Coordinates of C-alpha atoms in Angstrom, one line a residue:
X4 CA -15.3 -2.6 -9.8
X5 CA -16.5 0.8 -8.9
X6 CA -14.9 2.8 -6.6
X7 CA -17.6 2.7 -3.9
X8 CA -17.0 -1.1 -3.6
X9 CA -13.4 -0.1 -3.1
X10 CA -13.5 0.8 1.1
X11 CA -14.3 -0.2 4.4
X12 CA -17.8 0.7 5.6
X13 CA -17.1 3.0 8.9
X14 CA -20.8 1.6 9.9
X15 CA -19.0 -2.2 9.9
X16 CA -17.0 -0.8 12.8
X17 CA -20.1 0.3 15.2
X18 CA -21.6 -3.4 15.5
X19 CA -18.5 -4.8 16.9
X20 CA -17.2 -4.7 20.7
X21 CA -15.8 -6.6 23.7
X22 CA -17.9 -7.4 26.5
X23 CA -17.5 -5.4 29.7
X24 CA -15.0 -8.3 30.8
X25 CA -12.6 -8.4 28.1
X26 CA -12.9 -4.5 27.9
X27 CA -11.8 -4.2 31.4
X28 CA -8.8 -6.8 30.6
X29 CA -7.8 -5.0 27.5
X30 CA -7.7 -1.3 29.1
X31 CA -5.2 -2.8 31.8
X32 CA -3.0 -4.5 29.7
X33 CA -2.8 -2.8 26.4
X34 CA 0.1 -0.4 28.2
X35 CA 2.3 -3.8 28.4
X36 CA 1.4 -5.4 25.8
X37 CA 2.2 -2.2 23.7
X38 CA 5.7 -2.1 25.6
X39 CA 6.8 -5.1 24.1
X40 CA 5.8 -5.4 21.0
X41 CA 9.5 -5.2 19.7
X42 CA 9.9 -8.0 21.5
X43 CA 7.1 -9.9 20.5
X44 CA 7.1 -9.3 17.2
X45 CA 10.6 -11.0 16.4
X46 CA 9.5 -14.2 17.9
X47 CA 6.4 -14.5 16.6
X48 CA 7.8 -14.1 13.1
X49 CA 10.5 -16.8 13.9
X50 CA 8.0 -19.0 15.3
X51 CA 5.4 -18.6 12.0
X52 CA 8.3 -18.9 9.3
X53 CA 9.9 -22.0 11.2
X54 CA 6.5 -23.5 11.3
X55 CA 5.8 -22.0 7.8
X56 CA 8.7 -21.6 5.9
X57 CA 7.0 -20.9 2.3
X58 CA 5.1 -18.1 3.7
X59 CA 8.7 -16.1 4.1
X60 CA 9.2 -17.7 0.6
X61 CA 6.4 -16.9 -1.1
X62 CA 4.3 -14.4 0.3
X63 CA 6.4 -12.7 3.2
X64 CA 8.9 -9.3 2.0
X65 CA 12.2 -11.2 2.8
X66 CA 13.8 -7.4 2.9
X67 CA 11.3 -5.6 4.8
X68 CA 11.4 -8.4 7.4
X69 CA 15.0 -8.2 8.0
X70 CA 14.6 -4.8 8.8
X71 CA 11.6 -5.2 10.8
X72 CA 9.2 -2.4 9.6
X73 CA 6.4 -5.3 8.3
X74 CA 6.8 -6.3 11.9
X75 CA 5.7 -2.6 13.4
X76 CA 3.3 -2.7 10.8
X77 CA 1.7 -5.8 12.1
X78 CA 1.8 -5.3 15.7
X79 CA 1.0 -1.5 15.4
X80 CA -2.4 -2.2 13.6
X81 CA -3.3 -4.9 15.7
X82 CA -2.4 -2.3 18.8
X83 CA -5.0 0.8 17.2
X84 CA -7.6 -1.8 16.8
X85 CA -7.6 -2.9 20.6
X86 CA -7.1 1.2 21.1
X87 CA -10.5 1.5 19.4
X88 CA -12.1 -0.9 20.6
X89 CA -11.7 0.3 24.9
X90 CA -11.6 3.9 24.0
X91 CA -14.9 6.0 22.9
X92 CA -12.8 8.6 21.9
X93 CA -10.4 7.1 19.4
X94 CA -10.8 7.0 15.8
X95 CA -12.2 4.4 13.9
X96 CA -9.1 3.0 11.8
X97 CA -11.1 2.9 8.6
X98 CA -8.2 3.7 6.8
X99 CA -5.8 1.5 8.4
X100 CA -7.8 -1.6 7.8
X101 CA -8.7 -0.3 4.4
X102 CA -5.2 -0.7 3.1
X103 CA -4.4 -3.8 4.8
X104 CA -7.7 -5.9 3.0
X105 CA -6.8 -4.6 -0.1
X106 CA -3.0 -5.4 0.4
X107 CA -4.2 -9.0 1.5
X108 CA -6.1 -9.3 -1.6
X109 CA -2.9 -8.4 -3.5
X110 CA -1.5 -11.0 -2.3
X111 CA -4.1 -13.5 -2.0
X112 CA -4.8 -14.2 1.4
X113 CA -7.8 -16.0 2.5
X114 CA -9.4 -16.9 6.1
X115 CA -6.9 -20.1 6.5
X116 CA -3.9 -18.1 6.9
X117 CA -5.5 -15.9 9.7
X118 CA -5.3 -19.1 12.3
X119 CA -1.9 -19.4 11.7
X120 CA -1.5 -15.9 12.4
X121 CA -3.2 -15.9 15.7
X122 CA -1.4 -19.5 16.6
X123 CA 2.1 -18.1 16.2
X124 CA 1.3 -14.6 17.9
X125 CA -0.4 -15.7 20.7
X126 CA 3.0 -18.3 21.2
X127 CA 4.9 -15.6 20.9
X128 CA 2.8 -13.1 23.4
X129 CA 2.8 -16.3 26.2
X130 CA 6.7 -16.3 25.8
X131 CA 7.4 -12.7 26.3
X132 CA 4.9 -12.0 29.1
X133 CA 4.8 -15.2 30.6
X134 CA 1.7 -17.7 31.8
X135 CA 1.9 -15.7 34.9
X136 CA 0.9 -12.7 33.6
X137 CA -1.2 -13.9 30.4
X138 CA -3.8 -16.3 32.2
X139 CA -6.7 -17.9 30.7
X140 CA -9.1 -14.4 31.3
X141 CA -5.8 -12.3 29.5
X142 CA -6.5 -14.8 26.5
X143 CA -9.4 -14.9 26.4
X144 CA -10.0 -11.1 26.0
X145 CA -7.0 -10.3 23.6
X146 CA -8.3 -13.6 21.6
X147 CA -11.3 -12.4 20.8
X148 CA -9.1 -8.5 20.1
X149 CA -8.0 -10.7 17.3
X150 CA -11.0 -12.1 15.7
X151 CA -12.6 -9.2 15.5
X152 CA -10.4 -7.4 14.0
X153 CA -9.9 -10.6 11.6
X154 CA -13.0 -10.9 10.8
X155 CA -14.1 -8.0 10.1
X156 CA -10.6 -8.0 7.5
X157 CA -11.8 -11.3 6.2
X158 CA -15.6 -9.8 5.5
X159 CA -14.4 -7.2 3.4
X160 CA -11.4 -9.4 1.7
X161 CA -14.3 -11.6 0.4
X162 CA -16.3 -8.8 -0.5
X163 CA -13.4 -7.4 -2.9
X164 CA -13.2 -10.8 -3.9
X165 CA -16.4 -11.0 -5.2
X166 CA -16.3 -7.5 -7.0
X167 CA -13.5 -8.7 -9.0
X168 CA -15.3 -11.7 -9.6
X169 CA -13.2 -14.1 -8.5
X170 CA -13.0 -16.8 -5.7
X171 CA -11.4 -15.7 -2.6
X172 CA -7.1 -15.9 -3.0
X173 CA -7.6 -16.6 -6.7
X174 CA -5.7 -13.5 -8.1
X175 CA -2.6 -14.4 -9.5
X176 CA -2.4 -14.2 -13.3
X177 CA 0.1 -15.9 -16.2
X178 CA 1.5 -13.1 -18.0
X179 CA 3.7 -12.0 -21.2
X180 CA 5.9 -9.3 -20.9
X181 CA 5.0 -7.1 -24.2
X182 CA 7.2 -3.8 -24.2
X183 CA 10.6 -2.6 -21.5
X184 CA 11.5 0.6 -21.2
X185 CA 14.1 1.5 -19.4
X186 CA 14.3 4.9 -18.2
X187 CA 16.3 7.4 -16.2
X188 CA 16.5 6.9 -12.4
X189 CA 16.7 3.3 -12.8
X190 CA 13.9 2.8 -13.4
X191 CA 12.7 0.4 -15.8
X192 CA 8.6 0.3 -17.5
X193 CA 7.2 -3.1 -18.1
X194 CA 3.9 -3.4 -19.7
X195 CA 2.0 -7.2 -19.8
X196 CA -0.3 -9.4 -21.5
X197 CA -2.3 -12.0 -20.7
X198 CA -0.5 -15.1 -21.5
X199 CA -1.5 -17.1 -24.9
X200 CA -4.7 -19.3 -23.9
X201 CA -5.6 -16.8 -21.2
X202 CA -8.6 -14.8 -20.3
X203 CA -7.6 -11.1 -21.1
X204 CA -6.1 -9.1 -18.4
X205 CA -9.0 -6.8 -16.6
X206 CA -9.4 -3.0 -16.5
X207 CA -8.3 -1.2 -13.4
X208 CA -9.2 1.9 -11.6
X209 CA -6.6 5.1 -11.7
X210 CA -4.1 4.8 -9.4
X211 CA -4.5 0.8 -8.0
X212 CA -1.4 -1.8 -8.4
X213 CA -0.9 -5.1 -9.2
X214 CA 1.8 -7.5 -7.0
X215 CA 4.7 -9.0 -8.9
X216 CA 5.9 -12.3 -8.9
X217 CA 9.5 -12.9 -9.0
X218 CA 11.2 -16.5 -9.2
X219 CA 14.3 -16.1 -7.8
X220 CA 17.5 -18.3 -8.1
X221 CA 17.0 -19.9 -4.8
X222 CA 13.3 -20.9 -5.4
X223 CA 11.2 -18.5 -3.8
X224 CA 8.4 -16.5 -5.0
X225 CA 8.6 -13.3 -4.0
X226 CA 5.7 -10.2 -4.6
X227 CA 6.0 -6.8 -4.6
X228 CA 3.6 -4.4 -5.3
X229 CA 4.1 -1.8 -8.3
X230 CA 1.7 1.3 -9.0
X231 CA -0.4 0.6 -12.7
X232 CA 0.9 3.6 -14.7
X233 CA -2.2 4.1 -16.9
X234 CA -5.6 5.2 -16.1
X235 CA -7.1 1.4 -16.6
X236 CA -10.5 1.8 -18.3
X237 CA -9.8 -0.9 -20.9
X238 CA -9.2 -4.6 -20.6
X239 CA -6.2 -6.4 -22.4
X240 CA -2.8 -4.3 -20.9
X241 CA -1.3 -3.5 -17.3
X242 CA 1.6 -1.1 -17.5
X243 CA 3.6 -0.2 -14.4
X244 CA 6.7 1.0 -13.5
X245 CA 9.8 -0.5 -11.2
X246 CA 12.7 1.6 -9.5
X247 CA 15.8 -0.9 -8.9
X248 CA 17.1 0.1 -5.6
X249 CA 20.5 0.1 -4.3
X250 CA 21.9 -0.9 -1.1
X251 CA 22.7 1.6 1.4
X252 CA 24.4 1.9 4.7
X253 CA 20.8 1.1 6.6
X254 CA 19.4 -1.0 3.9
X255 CA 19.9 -4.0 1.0
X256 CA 19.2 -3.7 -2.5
X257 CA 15.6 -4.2 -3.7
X258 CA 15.8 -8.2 -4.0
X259 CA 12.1 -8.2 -6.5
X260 CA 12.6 -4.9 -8.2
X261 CA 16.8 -5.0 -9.3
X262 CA 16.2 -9.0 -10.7
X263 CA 13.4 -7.8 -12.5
X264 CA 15.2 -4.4 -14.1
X265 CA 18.3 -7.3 -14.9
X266 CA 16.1 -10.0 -16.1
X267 CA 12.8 -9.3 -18.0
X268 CA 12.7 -8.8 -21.1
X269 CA 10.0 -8.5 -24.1
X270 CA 8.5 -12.3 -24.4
X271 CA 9.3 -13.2 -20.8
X272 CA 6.6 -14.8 -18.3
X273 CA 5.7 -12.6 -14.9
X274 CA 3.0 -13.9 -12.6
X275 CA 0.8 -10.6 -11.6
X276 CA -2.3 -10.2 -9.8
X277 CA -5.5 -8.6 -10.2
X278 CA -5.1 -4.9 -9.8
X279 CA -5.9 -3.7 -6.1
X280 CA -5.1 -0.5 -4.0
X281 CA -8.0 2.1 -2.5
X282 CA -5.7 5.1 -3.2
X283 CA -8.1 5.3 -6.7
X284 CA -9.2 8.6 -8.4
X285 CA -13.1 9.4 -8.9
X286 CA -13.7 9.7 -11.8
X287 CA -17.4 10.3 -11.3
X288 CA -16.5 13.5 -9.1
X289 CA -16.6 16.9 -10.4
X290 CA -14.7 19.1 -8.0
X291 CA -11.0 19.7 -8.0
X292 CA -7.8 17.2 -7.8
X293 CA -4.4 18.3 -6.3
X294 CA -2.1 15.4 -7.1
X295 CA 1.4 15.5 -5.0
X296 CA 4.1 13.2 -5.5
X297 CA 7.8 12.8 -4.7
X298 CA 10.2 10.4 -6.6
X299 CA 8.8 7.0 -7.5
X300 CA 5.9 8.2 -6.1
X301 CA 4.6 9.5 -9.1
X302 CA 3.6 6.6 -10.8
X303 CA 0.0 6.0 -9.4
X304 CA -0.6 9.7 -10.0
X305 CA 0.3 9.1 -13.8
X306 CA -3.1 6.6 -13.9
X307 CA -4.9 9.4 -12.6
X308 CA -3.8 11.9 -15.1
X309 CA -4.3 9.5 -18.1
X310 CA -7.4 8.8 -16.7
X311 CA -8.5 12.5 -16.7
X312 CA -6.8 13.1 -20.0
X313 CA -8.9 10.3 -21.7
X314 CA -11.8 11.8 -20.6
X315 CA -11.4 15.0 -21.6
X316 CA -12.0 16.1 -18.1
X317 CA -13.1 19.3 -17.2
X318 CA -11.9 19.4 -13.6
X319 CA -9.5 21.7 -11.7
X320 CA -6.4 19.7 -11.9
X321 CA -2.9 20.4 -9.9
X322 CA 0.1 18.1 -10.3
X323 CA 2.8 18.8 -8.0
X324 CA 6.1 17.0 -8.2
X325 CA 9.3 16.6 -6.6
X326 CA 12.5 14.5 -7.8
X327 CA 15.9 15.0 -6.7
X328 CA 17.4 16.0 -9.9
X329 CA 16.4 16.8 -13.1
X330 CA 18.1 13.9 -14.5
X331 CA 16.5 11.4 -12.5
X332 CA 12.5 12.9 -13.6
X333 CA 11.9 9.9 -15.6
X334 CA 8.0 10.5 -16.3
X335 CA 8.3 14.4 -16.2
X336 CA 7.8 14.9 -19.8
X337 CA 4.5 12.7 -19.7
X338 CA 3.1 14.1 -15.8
X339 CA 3.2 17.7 -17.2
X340 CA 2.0 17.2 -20.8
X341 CA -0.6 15.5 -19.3
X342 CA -1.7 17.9 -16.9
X343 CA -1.0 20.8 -20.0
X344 CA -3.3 18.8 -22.0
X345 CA -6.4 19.2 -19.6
X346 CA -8.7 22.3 -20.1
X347 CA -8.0 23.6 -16.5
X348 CA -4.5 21.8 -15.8
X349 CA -1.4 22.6 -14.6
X350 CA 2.1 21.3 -12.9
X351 CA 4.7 22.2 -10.9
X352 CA 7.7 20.5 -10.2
X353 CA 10.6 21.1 -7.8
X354 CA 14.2 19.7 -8.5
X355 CA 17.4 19.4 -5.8
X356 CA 19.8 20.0 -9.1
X357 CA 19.8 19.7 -12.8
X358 CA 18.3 20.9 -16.0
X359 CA 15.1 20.8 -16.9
X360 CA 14.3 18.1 -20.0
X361 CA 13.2 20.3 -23.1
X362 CA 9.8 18.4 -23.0
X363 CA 9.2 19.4 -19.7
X364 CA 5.8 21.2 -19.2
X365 CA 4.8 23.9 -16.1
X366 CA 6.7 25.6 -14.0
X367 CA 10.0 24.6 -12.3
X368 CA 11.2 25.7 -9.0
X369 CA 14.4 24.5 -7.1
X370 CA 14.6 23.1 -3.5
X371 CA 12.3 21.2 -1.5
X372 CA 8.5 21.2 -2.2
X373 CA 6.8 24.3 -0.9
X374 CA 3.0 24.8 -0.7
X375 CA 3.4 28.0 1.0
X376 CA 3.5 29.9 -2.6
X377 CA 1.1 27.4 -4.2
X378 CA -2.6 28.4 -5.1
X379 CA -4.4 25.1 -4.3
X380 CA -8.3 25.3 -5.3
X381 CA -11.0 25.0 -2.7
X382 CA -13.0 21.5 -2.0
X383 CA -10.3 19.6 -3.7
X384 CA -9.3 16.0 -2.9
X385 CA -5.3 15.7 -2.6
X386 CA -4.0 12.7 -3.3
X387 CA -0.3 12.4 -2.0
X388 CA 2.6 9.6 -3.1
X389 CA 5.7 9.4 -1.6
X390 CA 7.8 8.1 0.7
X391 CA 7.5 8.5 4.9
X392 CA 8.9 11.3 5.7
X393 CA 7.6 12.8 2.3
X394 CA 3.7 12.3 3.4
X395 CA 4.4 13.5 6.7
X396 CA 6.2 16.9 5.3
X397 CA 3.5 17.4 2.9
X398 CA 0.9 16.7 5.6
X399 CA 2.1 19.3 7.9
X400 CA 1.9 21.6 4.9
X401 CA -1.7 20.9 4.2
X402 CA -2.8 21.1 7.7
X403 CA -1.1 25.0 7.7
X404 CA -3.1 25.5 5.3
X405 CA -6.5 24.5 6.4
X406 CA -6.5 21.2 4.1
X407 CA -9.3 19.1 5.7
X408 CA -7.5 15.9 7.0
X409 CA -10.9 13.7 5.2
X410 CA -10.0 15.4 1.7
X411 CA -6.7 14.0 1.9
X412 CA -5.7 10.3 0.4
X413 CA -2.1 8.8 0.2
X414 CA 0.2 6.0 -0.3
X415 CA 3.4 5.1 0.7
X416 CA 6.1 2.9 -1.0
X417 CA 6.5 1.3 3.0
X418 CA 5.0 -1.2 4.9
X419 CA 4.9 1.1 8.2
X420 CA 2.2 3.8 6.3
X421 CA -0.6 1.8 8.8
X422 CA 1.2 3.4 11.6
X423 CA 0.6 6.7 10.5
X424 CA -3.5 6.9 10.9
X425 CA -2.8 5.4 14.6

């Protein structure tokens, strides 16, 4: 797969509308039904997993729906969509519906699943509002809200189907667990095989992930999504990287990533998909890369930078990192003797506390990342990694300084990141 067949065609977008009706309907009723979408939401996932029930098993984030954020995530894009679709002036949410297709083909989805998605919210919308207020004409216009935006998801789900080669929710993968690492931060690096009798595992494009498939004690399948740590251009090995998490006061443990840092070992099966993700270095571009990462964060731009290693790449190249401690920097040594290693490379990384490892390449500063006192080249794409209020910090910093909003490209380790293009 090349990296043009990776996004959303903004032209896609221009062909679709409402009629003048539903338009009418939409623009006087997207105010309420925006109101009570946290009220919506909650039923219409009760609804769909009582109905359902291995969809919360098996393809649902148990732990991001108990604290509701793939919930805002859901409702929020569906509410931008309708937003573009009555008002000239909004954005196209290229973006937005770029990350969800490729999520969805992370996790398999295909065109069946999308009716019992619109079955359940639709129940859901009736029983908040009321038939009073949602007649046949109020359905009928956010109906067809929903198919549109469905199928124009559905069109380009199949089309990155068929650019991986495979038939449409036919991704998952037997695998062998061939090397663990574990590492500071808790963090733990698995790297897989294809399992014996099995086609070998494909290359991937620097920076995509794979989803994770984790049999749990109490039956249920559960996927999470994990950043491929290598730049991908051979066939055979997919290497990533997973952070166990710990509860805190406002949220559980990681349910997938600390059973898979106390389980997995060398010789064990994982089920892992085909790689996906269209936060994906070109590597057919000449012009400079700023690559900015916090935490975790910085395992998709560690693809990148063994991609432009491998090549022998010739670019600009600025890697930009920021951990909490020292101690915690698990891939520090390989992030900045990486980016030492390119012709016109270099890294900077900011630490909260600690000393820096021996190996450790580049400058080091102390504090929170600061791009005030950083030279960042002209014309360069920035890719950015990190959590929420990460991107957002960094974004503000980019926009200071004159960053163009198109040259910039993230991910977040969230569900809610659709919220932020709206």
């Amino acid at each position: 797969m090349s990296t043009s067949d990776l996004y959303l065609d903004e032209k896609e977008l221009d062909s679709i509308g409402l009629t003048p009706e539903h338009e009418e309907i939409i623009k006087a009723t997207l105010p309420l039904v925006g109101s009570k979408i946290n009220e919506i939401t909650p039923i219409f996932y009760s609804r769909m997993f009582e109905a359902h029930p291995e969809l919360i098993a098996d393809t649902f984030n148990r732990g991001n729906q108990k604290q509701g954020a793939q919930q805002r995530a859901l409702a929020a894009s569906v509410a931008t969509f309708a937003t573009m679709l009555v008002d000239p002036e909004a954005p196209a949410p290229v973006n937005l519906l770029s990350r969800i297709g490729h999520k969805h083909v992370s996790l398999g989805i295909t065109k069946d699943q999308y009716q019992i998605v619109h079955d359940n919210l639709f129940a859901a919308i009736v029983e908040v509002l009321g038939e009073d207020v949602v007649t046949p004409d109020v359905a009928a216009a956010w109906d067809s809200v929903y198919w549109l935006m469905a199928d124009v998801l559905t069109d380009f789900e199949y089309d990155l189907y068929r650019s991986a080669r495979v038939e449409p929710g036919d991704v998952f993968r037997a695998t062998t667990v061939v090397d663990r690492r574990d590492l500071p931060g808790d963090i733990v690096h698995f790297t897989v095989r294809a399992a014996e009798g099995s086609a070998d595992l494909p290359g991937h494009l620097p920076g995509q992930y794979v989803s994770v498939g984790a049999r749990l004690p109490d039956g249920a399948r559960q996927l999470r999504q994990y950043s491929l740590v290598r730049g991908g251009s051979a066939a055979g090995e997919l290497s990533f990287a997973v952070k166990r998490i710990r509860a805190t006061e406002s949220a559980p443990e990681g349910e997938v990533s600390n059973w898979l840092g106390e389980n997995v070992q060398v010789g064990d099966s994982l089920e892992v998909t085909l790689p996906s993700g269209d936060l994906v270095l070109d590597t057919q571009a000449t012009n400079p890369v700023v690559l900015i990462s916090a935490g975790i964060g910085v395992t998709p731009m560690l693809g990148m930078l063994d991609s432009l290693a491998a090549s022998g790449s010739a670019r600009t190249v600025v890697a930009l990192h920021a951990d909490d401690s020292a101690e915690v920097d698990a891939f520090g040594a390989a992030r900045t003797g990486y980016a030492a290693g390119l012709a016109e490379g270099s890294a900077i990384t900011w630490y909260g506390t600690g000393t820096p490892d021996a190996e450790l390449q580049g400058e080091v500063r102390e504090g929170l990342m600061d791009l005030s006192a950083v030279e960042l080249p002209e014309g360069a794409s920035v890719y950015i990694c990190g959590s929420n209020g990460f991107l957002q910090f960094i974004r503000t910093q980019l926009d200071e300084r004159g960053v163009a909003a198109a040259d910039v490209h993230y991910e977040l380790f969230a569900p809610n990141d659709w919220l932020l293009d709206a």
